[in-house]
PDB file of C-alpha atoms in Angstrom:
ATOM      1  CA  PHE O   1      -5.284 -16.331  19.975  1.00 76.00           C
ATOM      2  CA  PRO O   2      -4.584 -19.532  17.567  1.00 86.00           C
ATOM      3  CA  PHE O   3      -1.371 -20.982  16.597  1.00 90.00           C
ATOM      4  CA  PRO O   4       0.013 -21.206  13.209  1.00 92.00           C
ATOM      5  CA  GLU O   5      -0.811 -23.876  10.985  1.00 93.00           C
ATOM      6  CA  LYS O   6       1.501 -26.858  11.238  1.00 94.00           C
ATOM      7  CA  PHE O   7       3.393 -24.930  14.046  1.00 95.00           C
ATOM      8  CA  ALA O   8       5.571 -27.894  15.591  1.00 95.00           C
ATOM      9  CA  GLN O   9       6.150 -29.411  12.378  1.00 95.00           C
ATOM     10  CA  ARG O  10       7.835 -26.150  11.421  1.00 95.00           C
ATOM     11  CA  LEU O  11       9.804 -25.884  14.330  1.00 96.00           C
ATOM     12  CA  ALA O  12      10.933 -29.623  15.107  1.00 95.00           C
ATOM     13  CA  GLY O  13      14.757 -29.801  14.076  1.00 95.00           C
ATOM     14  CA  LYS O  14      15.538 -26.288  13.515  1.00 96.00           C
ATOM     15  CA  THR O  15      18.626 -24.554  15.014  1.00 96.00           C
ATOM     16  CA  ILE O  16      18.112 -21.191  17.261  1.00 96.00           C
ATOM     17  CA  THR O  17      20.642 -18.700  16.193  1.00 95.00           C
ATOM     18  CA  ALA O  18      19.450 -15.686  18.086  1.00 94.00           C
ATOM     19  CA  LEU O  19      16.908 -14.502  20.790  1.00 93.00           C
ATOM     20  CA  GLY O  20      15.886 -11.172  20.881  1.00 93.00           C
ATOM     21  CA  ARG O  21      13.430  -8.522  22.194  1.00 91.00           C
ATOM     22  CA  ARG O  22      11.324  -5.572  20.316  1.00 93.00           C
ATOM     23  CA  ALA O  23       9.463  -3.150  22.395  1.00 92.00           C
ATOM     24  CA  LYS O  24       7.144  -6.079  24.488  1.00 88.00           C
ATOM     25  CA  TYR O  25       7.604  -8.974  21.726  1.00 94.00           C
ATOM     26  CA  LEU O  26      10.316 -11.973  22.205  1.00 94.00           C
ATOM     27  CA  THR O  27      12.328 -13.206  18.765  1.00 95.00           C
ATOM     28  CA  MET O  28      13.377 -16.030  18.116  1.00 95.00           C
ATOM     29  CA  ASP O  29      15.797 -16.294  14.978  1.00 95.00           C
ATOM     30  CA  LEU O  30      15.926 -19.898  13.226  1.00 95.00           C
ATOM     31  CA  GLU O  31      18.280 -21.163  11.210  1.00 94.00           C
ATOM     32  CA  GLY O  32      16.805 -21.499   7.609  1.00 92.00           C
ATOM     33  CA  GLY O  33      13.975 -19.532   8.639  1.00 89.00           C
ATOM     34  CA  PRO O  34      11.352 -18.586   9.284  1.00 92.00           C
ATOM     35  CA  ALA O  35      11.700 -16.425  12.852  1.00 95.00           C
ATOM     36  CA  LEU O  36       9.282 -16.918  15.613  1.00 96.00           C
ATOM     37  CA  ILE O  37       7.579 -13.743  17.058  1.00 96.00           C
ATOM     38  CA  CYS O  38       6.025 -14.270  20.757  1.00 96.00           C
ATOM     39  CA  HIS O  39       4.093 -11.624  23.216  1.00 94.00           C
ATOM     40  CA  LEU O  40       3.057 -12.975  26.519  1.00 89.00           C
ATOM     41  CA  GLY O  41      -0.238 -10.950  26.845  1.00 87.00           C
ATOM     42  CA  MET O  42      -1.591  -9.841  30.237  1.00 80.00           C
ATOM     43  CA  SER O  43      -0.621 -13.035  31.965  1.00 80.00           C
ATOM     44  CA  GLY O  44       1.641 -15.331  29.985  1.00 84.00           C
ATOM     45  CA  SER O  45       5.262 -16.621  30.980  1.00 84.00           C
ATOM     46  CA  PHE O  46       8.039 -18.876  29.868  1.00 85.00           C
ATOM     47  CA  ARG O  47       9.339 -21.289  32.744  1.00 83.00           C
ATOM     48  CA  ILE O  48      12.501 -23.250  32.130  1.00 83.00           C
ATOM     49  CA  GLU O  49      12.905 -26.794  33.025  1.00 83.00           C
ATOM     50  CA  THR O  50      15.465 -29.448  32.934  1.00 79.00           C
ATOM     51  CA  ALA O  51      14.659 -32.770  31.391  1.00 72.00           C
ATOM     52  CA  ASP O  52      13.674 -34.234  34.289  1.00 70.00           C
ATOM     53  CA  GLY O  53      11.411 -31.529  35.599  1.00 64.00           C
ATOM     54  CA  SER O  54      13.527 -29.837  37.897  1.00 63.00           C
ATOM     55  CA  ASP O  55      14.462 -26.069  38.030  1.00 59.00           C
ATOM     56  CA  MET O  56      15.951 -23.690  40.196  1.00 46.00           C
ATOM     57  CA  PRO O  57      13.799 -21.415  41.855  1.00 45.00           C
ATOM     58  CA  GLY O  58      14.284 -18.287  43.695  1.00 41.00           C
ATOM     59  CA  ILE O  59      13.511 -17.692  47.522  1.00 35.00           C
ATOM     60  CA  PHE O  60       9.683 -16.482  46.597  1.00 34.00           C
ATOM     61  CA  ARG O  61       7.733 -18.310  44.122  1.00 40.00           C
ATOM     62  CA  HIS O  62       4.244 -18.604  42.358  1.00 42.00           C
ATOM     63  CA  ASP O  63       2.960 -21.825  43.039  1.00 46.00           C
ATOM     64  CA  ARG O  64       0.907 -21.495  39.520  1.00 45.00           C
ATOM     65  CA  SER O  65       4.299 -21.495  37.918  1.00 49.00           C
ATOM     66  CA  LYS O  66       4.344 -25.497  38.432  1.00 55.00           C
ATOM     67  CA  SER O  67       0.525 -25.918  37.304  1.00 61.00           C
ATOM     68  CA  SER O  68       0.740 -27.398  33.701  1.00 74.00           C
ATOM     69  CA  ASN O  69      -3.156 -26.668  33.492  1.00 80.00           C
ATOM     70  CA  HIS O  70      -2.530 -23.832  31.105  1.00 84.00           C
ATOM     71  CA  ASP O  71       0.789 -24.865  29.367  1.00 89.00           C
ATOM     72  CA  HIS O  72      -0.074 -24.233  25.905  1.00 91.00           C
ATOM     73  CA  VAL O  73       3.318 -24.791  24.204  1.00 92.00           C
ATOM     74  CA  VAL O  74       6.352 -27.288  25.284  1.00 92.00           C
ATOM     75  CA  PHE O  75       9.676 -26.554  23.542  1.00 93.00           C
ATOM     76  CA  HIS O  76      12.040 -29.330  24.133  1.00 93.00           C
ATOM     77  CA  VAL O  77      15.535 -28.019  23.501  1.00 93.00           C
ATOM     78  CA  VAL O  78      19.118 -29.341  23.246  1.00 93.00           C
ATOM     79  CA  SER O  79      22.161 -27.087  24.039  1.00 90.00           C
ATOM     80  CA  PRO O  80      25.342 -27.568  22.054  1.00 91.00           C
ATOM     81  CA  ALA O  81      26.972 -29.540  25.137  1.00 90.00           C
ATOM     82  CA  GLY O  82      23.739 -31.900  24.888  1.00 90.00           C
ATOM     83  CA  THR O  83      21.948 -30.788  27.970  1.00 88.00           C
ATOM     84  CA  ARG O  84      18.179 -31.413  27.534  1.00 90.00           C
ATOM     85  CA  SER O  85      15.534 -28.921  28.695  1.00 89.00           C
ATOM     86  CA  ARG O  86      12.053 -27.813  28.573  1.00 88.00           C
ATOM     87  CA  VAL O  87      10.779 -24.258  27.760  1.00 88.00           C
ATOM     88  CA  ILE O  88       7.135 -24.143  28.670  1.00 88.00           C
ATOM     89  CA  PHE O  89       5.001 -21.310  27.590  1.00 90.00           C
ATOM     90  CA  ASN O  90       2.262 -20.839  30.123  1.00 88.00           C
ATOM     91  CA  ASP O  91      -0.684 -18.451  29.822  1.00 88.00           C
ATOM     92  CA  PRO O  92      -3.918 -18.367  31.946  1.00 85.00           C
ATOM     93  CA  ARG O  93      -5.962 -15.836  30.182  1.00 81.00           C
ATOM     94  CA  ARG O  94      -4.715 -16.831  26.531  1.00 84.00           C
ATOM     95  CA  PHE O  95      -3.875 -13.271  25.273  1.00 87.00           C
ATOM     96  CA  GLY O  96      -0.332 -14.221  24.521  1.00 90.00           C
ATOM     97  CA  PHE O  97       0.486 -15.280  20.908  1.00 94.00           C
ATOM     98  CA  MET O  98       3.258 -16.871  18.623  1.00 96.00           C
ATOM     99  CA  LEU O  99       3.364 -16.198  15.014  1.00 95.00           C
ATOM    100  CA  PHE O 100       5.993 -17.038  12.391  1.00 96.00           C
ATOM    101  CA  ALA O 101       7.848 -13.929  10.271  1.00 94.00           C
ATOM    102  CA  GLU O 102       9.239 -14.842   6.919  1.00 89.00           C
ATOM    103  CA  GLY O 103      11.791 -12.094   6.769  1.00 83.00           C
ATOM    104  CA  LEU O 104      13.402 -10.111   9.445  1.00 84.00           C
ATOM    105  CA  PRO O 105      11.380 -10.002  12.254  1.00 88.00           C
ATOM    106  CA  ASP O 106      11.954  -6.193  12.433  1.00 88.00           C
ATOM    107  CA  VAL O 107       9.514  -5.547   9.487  1.00 90.00           C
ATOM    108  CA  HIS O 108       6.899  -7.816  10.264  1.00 92.00           C
ATOM    109  CA  PRO O 109       3.790  -5.591  10.496  1.00 92.00           C
ATOM    110  CA  MET O 110       3.674  -6.611  14.026  1.00 91.00           C
ATOM    111  CA  LEU O 111       6.591  -4.680  14.703  1.00 94.00           C
ATOM    112  CA  ALA O 112       7.490  -2.383  12.122  1.00 93.00           C
ATOM    113  CA  GLY O 113       5.476   0.641  13.239  1.00 94.00           C
ATOM    114  CA  LEU O 114       6.824   0.653  17.014  1.00 96.00           C
ATOM    115  CA  GLY O 115       8.865   3.644  18.097  1.00 96.00           C
ATOM    116  CA  VAL O 116      12.514   4.060  19.395  1.00 95.00           C
ATOM    117  CA  GLU O 117      13.394   1.636  22.420  1.00 94.00           C
ATOM    118  CA  PRO O 118      13.548   3.376  25.743  1.00 92.00           C
ATOM    119  CA  THR O 119      16.457   1.551  26.841  1.00 87.00           C
ATOM    120  CA  GLY O 120      20.270   2.344  26.181  1.00 78.00           C
ATOM    121  CA  ASN O 121      21.199   5.881  25.018  1.00 82.00           C
ATOM    122  CA  THR O 122      19.299   6.227  21.953  1.00 91.00           C
ATOM    123  CA  LEU O 123      16.406   8.124  23.790  1.00 95.00           C
ATOM    124  CA  ASP O 124      17.855  11.489  24.983  1.00 97.00           C
ATOM    125  CA  GLY O 125      16.582  14.677  25.962  1.00 97.00           C
ATOM    126  CA  ALA O 126      16.384  16.057  22.467  1.00 97.00           C
ATOM    127  CA  LEU O 127      14.856  13.110  20.972  1.00 98.00           C
ATOM    128  CA  LEU O 128      12.247  12.740  23.660  1.00 98.00           C
ATOM    129  CA  SER O 129      11.446  16.459  22.977  1.00 98.00           C
ATOM    130  CA  SER O 130      11.227  15.929  19.040  1.00 98.00           C
ATOM    131  CA  LEU O 131       8.943  12.808  19.727  1.00 98.00           C
ATOM    132  CA  MET O 132       6.471  15.366  22.372  1.00 98.00           C
ATOM    133  CA  LYS O 133       6.525  18.407  19.845  1.00 98.00           C
ATOM    134  CA  GLY O 134       3.281  19.762  19.105  1.00 97.00           C
ATOM    135  CA  ARG O 135       1.117  16.952  20.981  1.00 98.00           C
ATOM    136  CA  ARG O 136      -1.652  18.017  23.110  1.00 98.00           C
ATOM    137  CA  SER O 137      -2.570  14.582  24.720  1.00 98.00           C
ATOM    138  CA  PRO O 138      -1.650  14.090  28.745  1.00 98.00           C
ATOM    139  CA  LEU O 139       2.348  13.488  29.044  1.00 98.00           C
ATOM    140  CA  LYS O 140       1.610   9.720  30.245  1.00 98.00           C
ATOM    141  CA  ALA O 141      -0.635   8.835  27.465  1.00 98.00           C
ATOM    142  CA  ALA O 142       2.014  10.162  25.086  1.00 98.00           C
ATOM    143  CA  LEU O 143       4.670   7.857  27.085  1.00 98.00           C
ATOM    144  CA  LEU O 144       2.438   5.089  26.599  1.00 97.00           C
ATOM    145  CA  ASP O 145       2.244   5.317  22.760  1.00 97.00           C
ATOM    146  CA  GLN O 146       3.939   2.389  21.351  1.00 95.00           C
ATOM    147  CA  ARG O 147       4.396   4.380  17.663  1.00 96.00           C
ATOM    148  CA  LEU O 148       6.588   6.698  19.898  1.00 98.00           C
ATOM    149  CA  ILE O 149       8.435   4.678  22.223  1.00 97.00           C
ATOM    150  CA  ALA O 150       8.279   1.130  22.485  1.00 95.00           C
ATOM    151  CA  GLY O 151       8.144  -1.038  25.538  1.00 88.00           C
ATOM    152  CA  LEU O 152       7.189   1.587  28.041  1.00 92.00           C
ATOM    153  CA  GLY O 153       4.116   0.377  30.685  1.00 90.00           C
ATOM    154  CA  ASN O 154       1.747   1.515  32.973  1.00 92.00           C
ATOM    155  CA  ILE O 155       3.923   1.161  35.951  1.00 92.00           C
ATOM    156  CA  TYR O 156       7.081   2.321  34.904  1.00 92.00           C
ATOM    157  CA  VAL O 157       5.696   5.598  33.284  1.00 97.00           C
ATOM    158  CA  SER O 158       4.011   6.538  36.628  1.00 96.00           C
ATOM    159  CA  GLU O 159       7.544   5.999  38.426  1.00 96.00           C
ATOM    160  CA  ALA O 160       9.466   7.842  35.675  1.00 97.00           C
ATOM    161  CA  LEU O 161       7.133  10.684  35.875  1.00 99.00           C
ATOM    162  CA  TRP O 162       7.713  11.174  39.249  1.00 98.00           C
ATOM    163  CA  ARG O 163      11.379  10.938  39.730  1.00 97.00           C
ATOM    164  CA  ALA O 164      11.444  13.800  36.724  1.00 98.00           C
ATOM    165  CA  GLY O 165       8.893  15.691  38.744  1.00 98.00           C
ATOM    166  CA  LEU O 166       6.535  15.941  35.840  1.00 99.00           C
ATOM    167  CA  SER O 167       3.019  15.578  35.996  1.00 99.00           C
ATOM    168  CA  PRO O 168       1.103  13.017  34.043  1.00 98.00           C
ATOM    169  CA  LEU O 169      -1.721  15.583  33.310  1.00 98.00           C
ATOM    170  CA  ARG O 170       0.366  17.996  31.729  1.00 98.00           C
ATOM    171  CA  GLU O 171       0.077  18.335  27.645  1.00 98.00           C
ATOM    172  CA  ALA O 172       3.151  16.706  26.149  1.00 99.00           C
ATOM    173  CA  GLY O 173       4.310  19.086  24.129  1.00 98.00           C
ATOM    174  CA  THR O 174       5.160  21.630  26.988  1.00 98.00           C
ATOM    175  CA  ILE O 175       8.253  19.479  27.469  1.00 98.00           C
ATOM    176  CA  ALA O 176       9.416  20.364  23.597  1.00 98.00           C
ATOM    177  CA  ARG O 177       8.695  24.248  23.705  1.00 97.00           C
ATOM    178  CA  PRO O 178      11.602  26.303  22.937  1.00 96.00           C
ATOM    179  CA  GLY O 179      13.891  27.468  26.132  1.00 96.00           C
ATOM    180  CA  LYS O 180      15.980  25.894  28.490  1.00 97.00           C
ATOM    181  CA  LYS O 181      13.242  25.165  31.063  1.00 97.00           C
ATOM    182  CA  ALA O 182      11.707  22.570  28.820  1.00 98.00           C
ATOM    183  CA  GLN O 183      14.799  21.384  27.641  1.00 97.00           C
ATOM    184  CA  ALA O 184      15.943  20.332  31.195  1.00 98.00           C
ATOM    185  CA  GLN O 185      12.634  18.961  31.561  1.00 98.00           C
ATOM    186  CA  SER O 186      12.557  16.486  28.320  1.00 98.00           C
ATOM    187  CA  GLU O 187      16.192  15.530  29.230  1.00 98.00           C
ATOM    188  CA  HIS O 188      15.134  14.928  32.952  1.00 98.00           C
ATOM    189  CA  LEU O 189      12.595  12.665  31.864  1.00 98.00           C
ATOM    190  CA  ALA O 190      14.783  10.581  29.270  1.00 98.00           C
ATOM    191  CA  GLN O 191      17.141   9.899  31.977  1.00 96.00           C
ATOM    192  CA  ALA O 192      14.264   9.012  34.507  1.00 97.00           C
ATOM    193  CA  ILE O 193      12.588   6.400  31.912  1.00 97.00           C
ATOM    194  CA  ARG O 194      16.315   4.978  31.409  1.00 95.00           C
ATOM    195  CA  SER O 195      17.087   4.763  35.165  1.00 93.00           C
ATOM    196  CA  VAL O 196      13.850   3.275  36.167  1.00 93.00           C
ATOM    197  CA  ILE O 197      13.722   0.627  33.642  1.00 91.00           C
ATOM    198  CA  SER O 198      17.589  -0.235  34.453  1.00 88.00           C
ATOM    199  CA  ASP O 199      16.816  -0.034  38.094  1.00 88.00           C
ATOM    200  CA  ALA O 200      13.561  -2.770  37.762  1.00 85.00           C
ATOM    201  CA  ILE O 201      16.067  -4.898  35.605  1.00 81.00           C
ATOM    202  CA  ALA O 202      18.525  -5.092  38.368  1.00 80.00           C
ATOM    203  CA  ALA O 203      15.563  -5.999  40.888  1.00 72.00           C
ATOM    204  CA  GLY O 204      14.502  -8.731  38.482  1.00 61.00           C
ATOM    205  CA  GLY O 205      11.223  -6.860  37.261  1.00 55.00           C
ATOM    206  CA  SER O 206       7.888  -6.172  38.978  1.00 50.00           C
ATOM    207  CA  SER O 207       5.912  -9.179  40.903  1.00 44.00           C
ATOM    208  CA  LEU O 208       2.178  -7.714  41.165  1.00 44.00           C
ATOM    209  CA  ARG O 209       0.081 -10.683  39.978  1.00 45.00           C
ATOM    210  CA  ASP O 210       1.287 -13.051  37.278  1.00 46.00           C
ATOM    211  CA  TYR O 211       4.721 -11.583  36.328  1.00 42.00           C
ATOM    212  CA  MET O 212       7.687 -13.951  37.612  1.00 48.00           C
ATOM    213  CA  GLN O 213      11.245 -14.857  35.912  1.00 47.00           C
ATOM    214  CA  THR O 214      11.772 -18.099  33.903  1.00 44.00           C
ATOM    215  CA  ASP O 215      12.960 -20.200  36.835  1.00 47.00           C
ATOM    216  CA  GLY O 216       9.534 -19.143  38.817  1.00 47.00           C
ATOM    217  CA  SER O 217      11.151 -16.318  41.083  1.00 45.00           C
ATOM    218  CA  LEU O 218       9.697 -13.091  41.800  1.00 45.00           C
ATOM    219  CA  GLY O 219      10.973  -9.688  40.824  1.00 44.00           C
ATOM    220  CA  TYR O 220      11.655  -7.259  43.569  1.00 47.00           C
ATOM    221  CA  PHE O 221      10.839  -3.930  42.222  1.00 55.00           C
ATOM    222  CA  GLN O 222       7.476  -3.612  43.894  1.00 58.00           C
ATOM    223  CA  HIS O 223       9.209  -2.731  47.001  1.00 68.00           C
ATOM    224  CA  ALA O 224      10.960   0.183  45.472  1.00 77.00           C
ATOM    225  CA  PHE O 225       7.805   1.927  43.941  1.00 89.00           C
ATOM    226  CA  ALA O 226       7.735   5.626  44.763  1.00 93.00           C
ATOM    227  CA  VAL O 227       4.329   6.406  43.524  1.00 96.00           C
ATOM    228  CA  TYR O 228       2.461   3.124  41.725  1.00 93.00           C
ATOM    229  CA  ASP O 229      -0.294   1.472  44.060  1.00 91.00           C
ATOM    230  CA  ARG O 230       0.843   3.951  46.840  1.00 94.00           C
ATOM    231  CA  GLU O 231      -2.449   5.882  46.940  1.00 96.00           C
ATOM    232  CA  GLY O 232      -2.890   7.940  50.333  1.00 97.00           C
ATOM    233  CA  GLU O 233       1.070   7.175  51.178  1.00 96.00           C
ATOM    234  CA  ALA O 234       3.384  10.381  51.895  1.00 98.00           C
ATOM    235  CA  CYS O 235       5.435  11.128  49.065  1.00 98.00           C
ATOM    236  CA  SER O 236       9.053  10.037  49.545  1.00 95.00           C
ATOM    237  CA  LYS O 237      10.523  13.078  47.983  1.00 96.00           C
ATOM    238  CA  PRO O 238      12.612  15.204  50.860  1.00 94.00           C
ATOM    239  CA  SER O 239      10.723  18.328  51.815  1.00 92.00           C
ATOM    240  CA  CYS O 240       7.711  17.562  49.337  1.00 98.00           C
ATOM    241  CA  GLY O 241       4.821  16.916  51.900  1.00 97.00           C
ATOM    242  CA  GLY O 242       2.348  15.693  49.170  1.00 98.00           C
ATOM    243  CA  HIS O 243       0.407  12.217  49.106  1.00 98.00           C
ATOM    244  CA  ILE O 244       0.135   9.991  46.344  1.00 98.00           C
ATOM    245  CA  GLU O 245      -3.168  10.250  44.748  1.00 98.00           C
ATOM    246  CA  ARG O 246      -4.492   8.017  42.142  1.00 98.00           C
ATOM    247  CA  ILE O 247      -6.656   8.916  39.041  1.00 98.00           C
ATOM    248  CA  VAL O 248      -7.697   7.232  36.201  1.00 97.00           C
ATOM    249  CA  GLN O 249      -6.646   8.041  32.479  1.00 96.00           C
ATOM    250  CA  SER O 250      -8.195   5.988  29.298  1.00 91.00           C
ATOM    251  CA  GLY O 251      -9.565   3.386  31.518  1.00 93.00           C
ATOM    252  CA  ARG O 252      -6.024   3.036  33.590  1.00 93.00           C
ATOM    253  CA  SER O 253      -4.884   4.139  36.821  1.00 95.00           C
ATOM    254  CA  THR O 254      -2.361   6.810  37.220  1.00 97.00           C
ATOM    255  CA  PHE O 255      -0.696   7.390  40.363  1.00 97.00           C
ATOM    256  CA  TYR O 256       1.573  10.855  41.037  1.00 98.00           C
ATOM    257  CA  CYS O 257       2.101  13.751  43.720  1.00 98.00           C
ATOM    258  CA  ARG O 258       0.390  16.705  42.857  1.00 98.00           C
ATOM    259  CA  THR O 259       2.761  18.569  45.219  1.00 98.00           C
ATOM    260  CA  CYS O 260       5.959  18.151  43.428  1.00 98.00           C
ATOM    261  CA  GLN O 261       4.877  16.583  39.974  1.00 98.00           C
ATOM    262  CA  ARG O 262       4.111  19.516  37.798  1.00 96.00           C
TER     263      ARG O 262
END
């Protein structure tokens, strides 16, 4: 993706007043406008270094994080205390992008149509039920629809469905039917979504190929996967006795246990 015209000139000398996130987008509010909207794409990352090039890596890190071959943007920033550092945008596959929003970022066309955030207390069983009501698409596909719930991805949907004991193949609308059973299913799934994301954040994310933290260190949540990339392994739920299977839905891998996920 090309960068906006006069990209550097429009940023030079600006004060960053707030940093935020909406779904998979990062937002940067600038004093006097405009706001900057960033998306990492498939392989993008931000690396933070001090002015002399040093950083604070974790125990494990990607060697790629030190390569400048795919460093496309370098922000030179100065803190209120006068500390100088660099924020480096690295993107080998060039699917990431940055653009300006003249008004509030949330009303920009890229963000305006996004659904509810999966974190916090907003997404509860009642709201999830209303979002799924009448939908005949597979439950996993509905959960990945960014117009309904913003920010959920393939890994965490698979993990949440396993925790909730729900099959990715069942119709989404089945958890929105009248009755206590469907009500319990939607509430359990909402709790599972929140807990999976919370656990992943606490573990620093999931490092499979390109993901790392801003200091170059890797996340650890991949070691806690119950189903994702566990094809053929025994299900870890007590007394289940099933095995993890891999299927393809809409061109993407889905991992689940058909024994305990109904």
